[in-house]
Short mmCIF file of C-alpha atoms and ligand atoms in Angstrom, two decimals:
data_model
loop_
_atom_site.label_atom_id
_atom_site.label_comp_id
_atom_site.label_asym_id
_atom_site.label_seq_id
_atom_site.Cartn_x
_atom_site.Cartn_y
_atom_site.Cartn_z
CA MET A 1 0.15 -25.12 -1.19
CA TYR A 2 -2.78 -24.16 -3.45
CA GLY A 3 -4.12 -27.74 -3.24
CA LEU A 4 -1.99 -29.05 -6.12
CA THR A 5 -2.08 -32.79 -6.80
CA SER A 6 1.06 -34.88 -7.20
CA ALA A 7 0.51 -34.86 -10.99
CA ASP A 8 0.27 -31.04 -10.90
CA LEU A 9 3.43 -30.79 -8.83
CA ASP A 10 5.29 -33.18 -11.10
CA LEU A 11 4.41 -31.16 -14.21
CA GLN A 12 5.22 -27.89 -12.44
CA GLY A 13 8.59 -29.29 -11.33
CA ARG A 14 9.48 -30.39 -14.88
CA ALA A 15 8.50 -26.98 -16.24
CA ARG A 16 10.54 -25.23 -13.58
CA ALA A 17 13.67 -27.28 -14.18
CA PHE A 18 13.41 -26.70 -17.93
CA THR A 19 12.80 -22.96 -17.65
CA ASP A 20 15.71 -22.68 -15.21
CA GLU A 21 17.86 -24.01 -18.08
CA LEU A 22 16.32 -21.53 -20.53
CA ILE A 23 17.13 -18.59 -18.26
CA GLY A 24 20.78 -19.31 -19.01
CA PHE A 25 20.22 -18.22 -22.65
CA GLU A 26 18.63 -14.84 -21.97
CA LEU A 27 21.74 -12.68 -22.29
CA GLU A 28 22.79 -14.29 -25.54
CA ALA A 29 19.32 -13.66 -26.95
CA GLU A 30 19.24 -10.07 -25.67
CA THR A 31 22.56 -9.24 -27.30
CA HIS A 32 21.64 -10.92 -30.62
CA ASP A 33 18.33 -9.22 -31.46
CA GLY A 34 16.46 -11.90 -29.55
CA ARG A 35 17.83 -14.71 -31.71
CA LEU A 36 19.65 -17.84 -30.60
CA PRO A 37 21.49 -20.18 -32.96
CA ASP A 38 19.01 -22.37 -34.87
CA ALA A 39 20.44 -25.54 -33.32
CA VAL A 40 19.82 -24.18 -29.82
CA THR A 41 16.25 -23.12 -30.62
CA LYS A 42 15.61 -26.54 -32.16
CA ALA A 43 16.99 -28.30 -29.10
CA HIS A 44 14.75 -26.23 -26.80
CA HIS A 45 11.74 -27.03 -28.94
CA GLU A 46 12.48 -30.76 -28.90
CA ARG A 47 13.13 -30.78 -25.17
CA ALA A 48 9.81 -28.99 -24.47
CA ILE A 49 8.01 -31.73 -26.41
CA GLU A 50 9.95 -34.51 -24.70
CA LEU A 51 9.12 -33.09 -21.27
CA GLY A 52 5.40 -32.83 -22.06
CA LEU A 53 5.42 -29.03 -21.89
CA HIS A 54 4.27 -28.49 -25.49
CA ALA A 55 0.58 -28.63 -26.55
CA THR A 56 -0.53 -29.00 -22.92
CA ASN A 57 -3.85 -27.44 -23.93
CA MET A 58 -4.61 -29.86 -26.75
CA PRO A 59 -6.85 -32.90 -26.19
CA SER A 60 -5.32 -36.36 -26.35
CA SER A 61 -7.69 -37.13 -29.29
CA VAL A 62 -5.35 -35.07 -31.49
CA GLY A 63 -2.15 -36.13 -29.75
CA GLY A 64 -2.05 -33.33 -27.20
CA ARG A 65 -1.26 -33.60 -23.52
CA GLY A 66 -4.87 -33.10 -22.42
CA CYS A 67 -3.82 -31.17 -19.32
CA THR A 68 -6.32 -29.49 -17.04
CA ALA A 69 -6.59 -25.70 -17.27
CA LEU A 70 -4.81 -25.48 -13.92
CA GLN A 71 -1.92 -27.61 -15.24
CA GLN A 72 -1.69 -25.41 -18.33
CA VAL A 73 -1.45 -22.40 -16.04
CA LEU A 74 1.28 -24.07 -14.00
CA VAL A 75 3.39 -24.64 -17.13
CA GLN A 76 2.84 -21.16 -18.56
CA GLU A 77 3.62 -19.64 -15.17
CA GLN A 78 7.05 -21.22 -15.28
CA ALA A 79 7.48 -20.12 -18.91
CA GLY A 80 6.73 -16.57 -17.79
CA ARG A 81 9.88 -16.56 -15.65
CA VAL A 82 12.04 -16.46 -18.79
CA THR A 83 12.67 -13.28 -20.79
CA ASN A 84 13.15 -12.80 -24.54
CA GLY A 85 10.39 -15.26 -25.47
CA ILE A 86 12.78 -18.19 -25.13
CA ALA A 87 10.14 -20.24 -23.32
CA TRP A 88 7.64 -19.81 -26.16
CA CYS A 89 8.78 -23.32 -27.10
CA CYS A 90 6.21 -24.42 -24.50
CA ALA A 91 3.67 -23.58 -27.18
CA THR A 92 -0.12 -23.88 -26.95
CA PRO A 93 -1.73 -24.47 -30.37
CA PRO A 94 -5.30 -23.21 -30.88
CA SER A 95 -7.43 -25.19 -28.45
CA TRP A 96 -10.73 -24.43 -30.22
CA TRP A 97 -9.55 -25.98 -33.49
CA PRO A 98 -10.02 -29.76 -32.89
CA ASP A 99 -13.78 -29.28 -32.57
CA VAL A 100 -14.19 -27.48 -35.89
CA ALA A 101 -11.25 -28.54 -38.09
CA ASN A 102 -12.31 -30.39 -41.23
CA ASP A 103 -10.33 -33.46 -42.35
CA HIS A 104 -8.06 -31.40 -44.61
CA GLN A 105 -7.20 -28.93 -41.85
CA ARG A 106 -6.71 -31.70 -39.34
CA GLU A 107 -4.22 -33.63 -41.49
CA THR A 108 -2.46 -30.64 -43.08
CA TRP A 109 -1.96 -28.38 -40.10
CA LEU A 110 -3.59 -29.37 -36.83
CA LEU A 111 -2.00 -32.77 -36.16
CA PRO A 112 1.50 -31.70 -37.30
CA THR A 113 1.21 -28.61 -35.06
CA VAL A 114 0.33 -30.70 -32.04
CA ARG A 115 3.29 -32.95 -32.86
CA GLY A 116 5.47 -29.81 -32.92
CA GLU A 117 6.28 -30.03 -36.65
CA LEU A 118 4.47 -26.85 -37.71
CA GLU A 119 3.85 -23.44 -36.14
CA GLU A 120 0.89 -21.12 -36.60
CA CYS A 121 0.42 -17.36 -36.40
CA TYR A 122 -2.59 -15.06 -36.31
CA ALA A 123 -3.46 -12.23 -38.68
CA ILE A 124 -6.48 -10.62 -37.05
CA THR A 125 -5.55 -7.04 -36.10
CA GLU A 126 -5.44 -4.24 -38.69
CA GLU A 127 -4.25 -0.66 -38.66
CA GLY A 128 -7.82 0.45 -37.87
CA ALA A 129 -9.10 -2.66 -36.05
CA GLY A 130 -7.58 -3.84 -32.79
CA SER A 131 -9.62 -3.48 -29.62
CA ASP A 132 -12.83 -3.49 -31.63
CA LEU A 133 -12.70 -6.27 -34.20
CA SER A 134 -16.01 -5.23 -35.72
CA ASP A 135 -13.85 -2.65 -37.54
CA VAL A 136 -12.03 -5.38 -39.52
CA THR A 137 -11.94 -4.43 -43.23
CA ALA A 138 -10.11 -7.45 -44.71
CA THR A 139 -12.42 -9.28 -47.09
CA ALA A 140 -13.15 -12.83 -48.23
CA ARG A 141 -14.99 -13.27 -51.51
CA ARG A 142 -16.36 -16.66 -52.56
CA ASP A 143 -15.35 -17.60 -56.10
CA ALA A 144 -16.53 -21.07 -57.26
CA ASP A 145 -14.82 -23.61 -54.96
CA ALA A 146 -12.42 -21.05 -53.51
CA TYR A 147 -12.24 -17.83 -51.49
CA VAL A 148 -10.22 -14.77 -52.48
CA LEU A 149 -8.70 -12.99 -49.48
CA ASP A 150 -7.61 -9.35 -49.33
CA GLY A 151 -6.42 -7.16 -46.47
CA VAL A 152 -3.45 -5.81 -44.57
CA LYS A 153 -2.80 -7.19 -41.09
CA TRP A 154 -0.68 -5.67 -38.35
CA HIS A 155 1.42 -7.13 -35.52
CA VAL A 156 1.41 -10.69 -36.93
CA THR A 157 3.43 -12.27 -34.13
CA SER A 158 5.84 -15.05 -35.15
CA PHE A 159 5.14 -14.66 -38.88
CA ASN A 160 8.89 -15.10 -39.43
CA GLU A 161 8.87 -18.42 -37.57
CA ALA A 162 5.45 -19.72 -38.59
CA ASP A 163 4.46 -22.11 -41.37
CA TYR A 164 0.84 -21.07 -41.68
CA VAL A 165 -1.47 -18.26 -40.71
CA PHE A 166 -5.05 -17.72 -39.52
CA PHE A 167 -6.66 -14.80 -41.33
CA GLN A 168 -9.84 -13.05 -40.19
CA ALA A 169 -12.00 -11.31 -42.77
CA VAL A 170 -15.46 -9.99 -43.55
CA LEU A 171 -17.38 -12.10 -46.06
CA THR A 172 -18.53 -10.06 -49.06
CA THR A 173 -20.61 -12.73 -50.79
CA GLY A 174 -23.27 -15.32 -49.96
CA PRO A 175 -25.90 -15.53 -47.22
CA HIS A 176 -23.39 -14.50 -44.53
CA ALA A 177 -22.13 -11.39 -46.34
CA GLY A 178 -21.11 -8.86 -43.69
CA ASP A 179 -20.22 -11.55 -41.12
CA GLN A 180 -16.64 -12.37 -40.21
CA ALA A 181 -14.96 -15.67 -40.97
CA LEU A 182 -11.63 -17.27 -40.21
CA PHE A 183 -9.36 -18.89 -42.80
CA VAL A 184 -6.18 -20.91 -42.53
CA LEU A 185 -3.50 -20.84 -45.20
CA ASP A 186 0.16 -21.57 -45.71
CA LYS A 187 2.43 -18.58 -45.25
CA ASP A 188 3.95 -19.02 -48.71
CA THR A 189 0.59 -18.92 -50.55
CA PRO A 190 0.88 -16.60 -53.57
CA GLY A 191 -0.31 -13.07 -52.72
CA VAL A 192 0.94 -13.11 -49.10
CA ARG A 193 3.69 -10.52 -48.63
CA VAL A 194 5.49 -8.88 -45.73
CA VAL A 195 5.03 -5.10 -46.04
CA ARG A 196 7.59 -4.29 -43.36
CA THR A 197 8.90 -5.59 -40.05
CA PRO A 198 8.85 -2.78 -37.45
CA ALA A 199 11.07 -2.85 -34.36
CA TYR A 200 9.23 -3.28 -31.05
CA THR A 201 10.05 -2.49 -27.42
CA HIS A 202 11.06 -6.03 -26.49
CA THR A 203 13.96 -8.06 -27.91
CA LEU A 204 12.49 -11.27 -29.28
CA GLY A 205 13.41 -13.60 -32.12
CA HIS A 206 9.70 -13.59 -32.99
CA ALA A 207 8.91 -10.61 -35.24
CA HIS A 208 5.53 -8.88 -35.62
CA PRO A 209 5.45 -7.79 -39.27
CA ILE A 210 2.72 -6.00 -41.19
CA VAL A 211 1.51 -8.54 -43.75
CA ALA A 212 -0.50 -7.89 -46.91
CA PHE A 213 -2.88 -10.46 -48.39
CA GLU A 214 -3.49 -9.48 -52.01
CA GLY A 215 -5.96 -11.53 -54.05
CA VAL A 216 -4.94 -14.66 -52.12
CA ARG A 217 -6.87 -17.61 -53.50
CA VAL A 218 -7.53 -20.51 -51.12
CA PRO A 219 -9.75 -23.61 -51.55
CA ALA A 220 -13.05 -23.53 -49.62
CA THR A 221 -11.64 -26.23 -47.31
CA HIS A 222 -9.50 -23.47 -45.76
CA LEU A 223 -12.54 -21.87 -44.12
CA VAL A 224 -12.41 -22.71 -40.41
CA GLY A 225 -15.82 -23.86 -39.19
CA GLY A 226 -18.75 -22.31 -41.01
CA GLU A 227 -19.19 -18.94 -42.67
CA GLY A 228 -19.95 -16.42 -39.93
CA ASP A 229 -18.15 -18.37 -37.19
CA GLY A 230 -15.10 -16.11 -37.09
CA MET A 231 -15.96 -14.10 -34.01
CA THR A 232 -16.77 -17.23 -32.01
CA PHE A 233 -13.24 -18.50 -32.39
CA VAL A 234 -11.73 -15.17 -31.43
CA TYR A 235 -13.74 -14.98 -28.22
CA GLU A 236 -12.80 -18.52 -27.19
CA TRP A 237 -9.16 -17.84 -27.99
CA PHE A 238 -9.27 -14.63 -25.97
CA ARG A 239 -10.55 -16.46 -22.89
CA PHE A 240 -7.78 -19.03 -23.10
CA GLU A 241 -5.02 -16.54 -23.90
CA ARG A 242 -6.08 -14.09 -21.19
CA LEU A 243 -5.74 -16.82 -18.60
CA MET A 244 -2.33 -17.79 -19.98
CA VAL A 245 -1.17 -14.14 -20.08
CA ALA A 246 -2.06 -13.98 -16.39
CA ALA A 247 -0.11 -17.18 -15.75
CA ARG A 248 3.03 -15.87 -17.49
CA CYS A 249 2.74 -12.60 -15.55
CA LEU A 250 2.78 -14.59 -12.30
CA GLY A 251 6.03 -16.25 -13.35
CA ALA A 252 7.59 -12.94 -14.32
CA ALA A 253 6.57 -11.33 -11.03
CA GLU A 254 7.89 -14.29 -9.03
CA ARG A 255 11.27 -14.09 -10.73
CA LEU A 256 11.41 -10.32 -10.22
CA VAL A 257 10.59 -10.63 -6.52
CA ASP A 258 13.24 -13.34 -6.13
CA GLU A 259 15.93 -11.40 -7.99
CA ALA A 260 15.16 -8.06 -6.32
CA THR A 261 15.12 -9.69 -2.89
CA ALA A 262 18.49 -11.36 -3.52
CA PHE A 263 19.97 -8.07 -4.68
CA ALA A 264 18.49 -6.16 -1.72
CA ARG A 265 20.12 -8.63 0.69
CA GLU A 266 23.50 -8.29 -0.89
CA ARG A 267 23.66 -4.58 -1.77
CA THR A 268 24.75 -2.37 1.10
CA VAL A 269 24.13 1.38 0.97
CA GLY A 270 25.30 3.66 3.81
CA GLY A 271 26.27 0.62 5.90
CA LEU A 272 22.93 -1.17 5.69
CA PRO A 273 21.73 -3.81 3.25
CA LEU A 274 18.87 -2.48 1.16
CA ILE A 275 16.58 -5.14 2.55
CA GLU A 276 16.77 -3.39 5.91
CA ARG A 277 15.71 -0.05 4.42
CA GLN A 278 12.00 0.39 5.04
CA LEU A 279 11.24 2.09 1.74
CA VAL A 280 12.78 -0.87 -0.11
CA GLN A 281 10.98 -3.29 2.19
CA ALA A 282 7.70 -1.62 1.25
CA MET A 283 8.39 -2.19 -2.45
CA LEU A 284 9.17 -5.86 -1.86
CA ALA A 285 6.22 -6.37 0.47
CA ASP A 286 3.75 -4.78 -1.98
CA SER A 287 5.15 -6.90 -4.81
CA LEU A 288 4.90 -10.16 -2.89
CA THR A 289 1.40 -9.37 -1.66
CA GLU A 290 0.15 -8.56 -5.14
CA LEU A 291 1.79 -11.70 -6.55
CA PHE A 292 -0.03 -13.80 -3.93
CA ALA A 293 -3.35 -12.15 -4.79
CA ALA A 294 -2.85 -12.58 -8.54
CA ARG A 295 -1.78 -16.20 -8.20
CA SER A 296 -4.76 -17.06 -6.00
CA MET A 297 -7.14 -15.46 -8.54
CA THR A 298 -5.50 -17.15 -11.51
CA TYR A 299 -5.45 -20.65 -10.02
CA GLU A 300 -9.05 -20.24 -8.88
CA THR A 301 -10.10 -19.15 -12.35
CA ALA A 302 -8.29 -22.10 -13.93
CA ARG A 303 -10.17 -24.39 -11.54
CA SER A 304 -13.46 -22.79 -12.56
CA VAL A 305 -12.57 -23.58 -16.19
CA ASP A 306 -11.96 -27.20 -15.21
CA GLU A 307 -15.27 -27.29 -13.32
CA GLY A 308 -17.12 -26.18 -16.44
CA VAL A 309 -18.44 -22.90 -15.04
CA ASP A 310 -20.73 -20.93 -17.41
CA THR A 311 -18.85 -19.44 -20.39
CA LYS A 312 -19.98 -15.85 -19.76
CA VAL A 313 -18.86 -16.04 -16.15
CA LEU A 314 -15.52 -17.45 -17.30
CA HIS A 315 -15.23 -14.62 -19.82
CA ALA A 316 -15.48 -12.08 -16.99
CA ARG A 317 -13.12 -14.02 -14.71
CA CYS A 318 -10.49 -14.42 -17.43
CA SER A 319 -10.70 -10.67 -18.01
CA MET A 320 -10.28 -10.00 -14.28
CA VAL A 321 -7.19 -12.17 -13.95
CA LYS A 322 -5.65 -10.82 -17.16
CA LEU A 323 -6.28 -7.26 -16.01
CA TYR A 324 -5.01 -7.75 -12.49
CA ALA A 325 -2.03 -9.99 -13.22
CA SER A 326 -0.72 -7.88 -16.12
CA GLU A 327 -1.04 -4.62 -14.20
CA MET A 328 0.50 -6.30 -11.13
CA ALA A 329 3.49 -7.64 -13.07
CA ASN A 330 4.17 -4.21 -14.55
CA ARG A 331 4.12 -2.63 -11.09
CA VAL A 332 6.44 -5.34 -9.80
CA ALA A 333 8.85 -4.83 -12.72
CA ASP A 334 8.89 -1.09 -12.07
CA ARG A 335 9.68 -1.59 -8.37
CA ALA A 336 12.29 -4.26 -9.08
CA LEU A 337 14.06 -1.96 -11.54
CA GLN A 338 13.99 0.80 -8.90
CA ILE A 339 15.53 -1.50 -6.29
CA PHE A 340 18.34 -2.43 -8.69
CA GLY A 341 19.01 1.28 -9.24
CA GLY A 342 21.30 2.08 -12.17
CA ARG A 343 21.97 -1.62 -12.70
CA GLY A 344 18.26 -2.06 -13.26
CA TYR A 345 18.49 0.17 -16.32
CA MET A 346 21.05 -2.07 -18.00
CA ARG A 347 19.79 -4.53 -20.58
CA GLU A 348 21.83 -7.26 -18.97
CA ASN A 349 19.57 -6.95 -15.92
CA VAL A 350 16.45 -9.10 -15.75
CA ALA A 351 14.35 -6.26 -14.33
CA GLU A 352 15.18 -4.05 -17.31
CA ARG A 353 14.17 -6.77 -19.76
CA PHE A 354 10.93 -7.52 -17.95
CA PHE A 355 10.21 -3.78 -17.62
CA ARG A 356 10.11 -3.62 -21.42
CA GLU A 357 8.65 -7.03 -22.14
CA LEU A 358 5.76 -6.93 -19.70
CA ARG A 359 4.41 -3.67 -21.04
CA VAL A 360 2.62 -5.39 -23.91
CA GLU A 361 0.75 -7.68 -21.52
CA ARG A 362 -1.45 -4.67 -20.72
CA ILE A 363 -2.23 -4.20 -24.42
CA TRP A 364 -2.47 -7.48 -26.36
CA GLU A 365 -5.32 -9.94 -25.94
CA GLY A 366 -7.39 -6.87 -25.08
CA ALA A 367 -6.02 -3.73 -23.42
CA SER A 368 -6.63 -3.24 -19.69
CA GLU A 369 -9.35 -0.70 -20.49
CA VAL A 370 -11.16 -3.30 -22.59
CA GLN A 371 -10.90 -5.88 -19.79
CA ARG A 372 -12.47 -3.37 -17.40
CA LEU A 373 -15.33 -2.81 -19.84
CA ILE A 374 -15.94 -6.56 -20.08
CA VAL A 375 -15.92 -6.99 -16.30
CA ALA A 376 -18.23 -4.01 -15.75
CA ASP A 377 -20.59 -5.21 -18.48
CA GLN A 378 -20.82 -8.68 -16.94
CA LEU A 379 -21.34 -7.15 -13.49
CA ALA A 380 -24.21 -5.05 -14.81
CA ARG A 381 -25.80 -8.05 -16.58
CA ARG A 382 -25.26 -10.83 -14.05
CA GLY A 383 -24.65 -9.19 -10.71
CA ARG A 384 -21.70 -9.55 -8.40
CA SER A 385 -22.64 -12.92 -6.91
CA ALA A 386 -22.52 -14.67 -10.31
CA LEU A 387 -18.95 -13.57 -10.89
CA VAL A 388 -17.20 -13.45 -7.53
C1 LIG N 401 3.77 -7.01 -29.70
C2 LIG N 401 2.39 -7.21 -30.20
C3 LIG N 401 2.03 -8.43 -30.74
C4 LIG N 401 0.76 -8.64 -31.26
N1 LIG N 401 0.45 -9.83 -31.86
C5 LIG N 401 -0.71 -9.95 -32.55
C6 LIG N 401 -0.96 -11.09 -33.36
O1 LIG N 401 -0.17 -12.03 -33.40
N2 LIG N 401 -2.09 -11.13 -34.09
C7 LIG N 401 -3.00 -10.13 -34.07
O2 LIG N 401 -4.00 -10.23 -34.75
N3 LIG N 401 -2.82 -9.03 -33.27
C8 LIG N 401 -1.68 -8.91 -32.54
N4 LIG N 401 -1.44 -7.80 -31.77
C9 LIG N 401 -2.44 -6.75 -31.74
C10 LIG N 401 -3.08 -6.53 -30.38
O3 LIG N 401 -4.00 -7.55 -30.12
C11 LIG N 401 -3.70 -5.13 -30.41
O4 LIG N 401 -2.64 -4.20 -30.36
C12 LIG N 401 -4.65 -4.89 -29.27
O5 LIG N 401 -5.83 -5.66 -29.42
C13 LIG N 401 -5.06 -3.42 -29.18
O6 LIG N 401 -5.49 -2.96 -30.42
P1 LIG N 401 -4.86 -1.65 -31.04
O7 LIG N 401 -3.38 -1.73 -30.95
O8 LIG N 401 -5.47 -1.42 -32.37
O9 LIG N 401 -5.30 -0.48 -30.06
P2 LIG N 401 -6.59 0.44 -30.20
O10 LIG N 401 -7.79 -0.41 -30.44
O11 LIG N 401 -6.29 1.53 -31.15
O12 LIG N 401 -6.69 1.02 -28.74
C14 LIG N 401 -5.71 1.94 -28.26
C15 LIG N 401 -5.93 2.17 -26.79
O13 LIG N 401 -7.22 2.77 -26.61
C16 LIG N 401 -7.80 2.35 -25.41
N5 LIG N 401 -9.09 1.80 -25.73
C17 LIG N 401 -9.42 0.96 -26.75
N6 LIG N 401 -10.72 0.68 -26.73
C18 LIG N 401 -11.25 1.36 -25.70
C19 LIG N 401 -12.57 1.51 -25.15
N7 LIG N 401 -13.60 0.87 -25.70
N8 LIG N 401 -12.71 2.29 -24.07
C20 LIG N 401 -11.67 2.94 -23.51
N9 LIG N 401 -10.43 2.85 -23.97
C21 LIG N 401 -10.22 2.07 -25.04
C22 LIG N 401 -6.83 1.33 -24.80
O14 LIG N 401 -6.05 1.99 -23.84
C23 LIG N 401 -6.00 0.89 -25.97
O15 LIG N 401 -4.70 0.47 -25.56
C24 LIG N 401 -0.20 -7.58 -31.20
C25 LIG N 401 0.17 -6.36 -30.63
C26 LIG N 401 1.43 -6.17 -30.15
C27 LIG N 401 1.80 -4.83 -29.57
#
């Protein structure tokens, strides 16, 4: 099905078997603020590397798996079946970095990250700059052979687990003053401080603290690419992440359909199993149909990435699949919870956990409204036939 090659199927099978194991840890994570014992987390991380499920998006020139976009989707789809972020061990380091990393960045952070020895995080969003990154107010000032970074970043996912951080700022000096640039620095650089760690809807071991950067001095070698390149990286990252968000939403929806169907077979109400009640059948049928549509779109988009389709067209397609798959998965989670009834409202139930966890998929990497704007803009510029 879906024209997968034997190599695709082999990778998908490995990812599925591994994520089936990870599912067994969900309840422990849920009841311990999302955290598993360090030894368990370490073992998962090592196993993901051993199975070739880590750094699937990185080229072999830097030690990555060099998988096709479709293969990356297949792995992330399986990861999406697991709640509580346990499958984040199938990590995808920044795919745009090998092309622009200087020697210092390559040796210090990039290669160890691909080997699974270091973890990154991203400090881009601010209190007043999320959907529209042109509102970023963090600054980078050139001072001799260094830059001085200042700003307060919100929602810095995995800062508690990470070793280093990408920081986006507006340059205040030099010929590119006013442009944005991206920097990379170790988390323990003097001047980097956690302001607070808010609680979020989901239960993950990965926190999203607010982080202040106060007069943080970094050597000029910490500038990623050239001055003024910052937005380029963000757009490329968005395209990749939007496709992978869609992939994980497919996995979540598949698991929800499977679990709700199993429950509907077994649960009898008024002498009939729920699966024979037409209103429940409608919820399952709509969920399965939407999953099929989202999966077909996502695989097709991954193939268009592999075929080297024009970047602008890919930008629109990645927005379409992110929009559709994230909205679809939220509808499926809502229906699954409804089918489970009161059990579906218990945190020990997978539908309850996905109901909370999937909500952010409609917000991060660009809210659904922003995806619609991108798609409509590309439609107006290029016409329907260029996109679909
Ligand atoms: C759990 C979590 C983890 C995150 N992790 C990271 C991270 O690691 N690093 C990082 O840098 N950021 C991270 N983010 C930030 C995330 O990318 C932003 O929340 C997202 O881009 C939306 O920005 P915002 O929250 O400022 O919403 P706003 O920009 O304030 O938008 C609010 C709402 O307004 C609507 N809206 C926005 N723009 C438009 C428009 N043009 N037209 C119509 N409606 C619009 C949308 O409905 C949107 O949801 C994370 C967020 C969350 C919740």
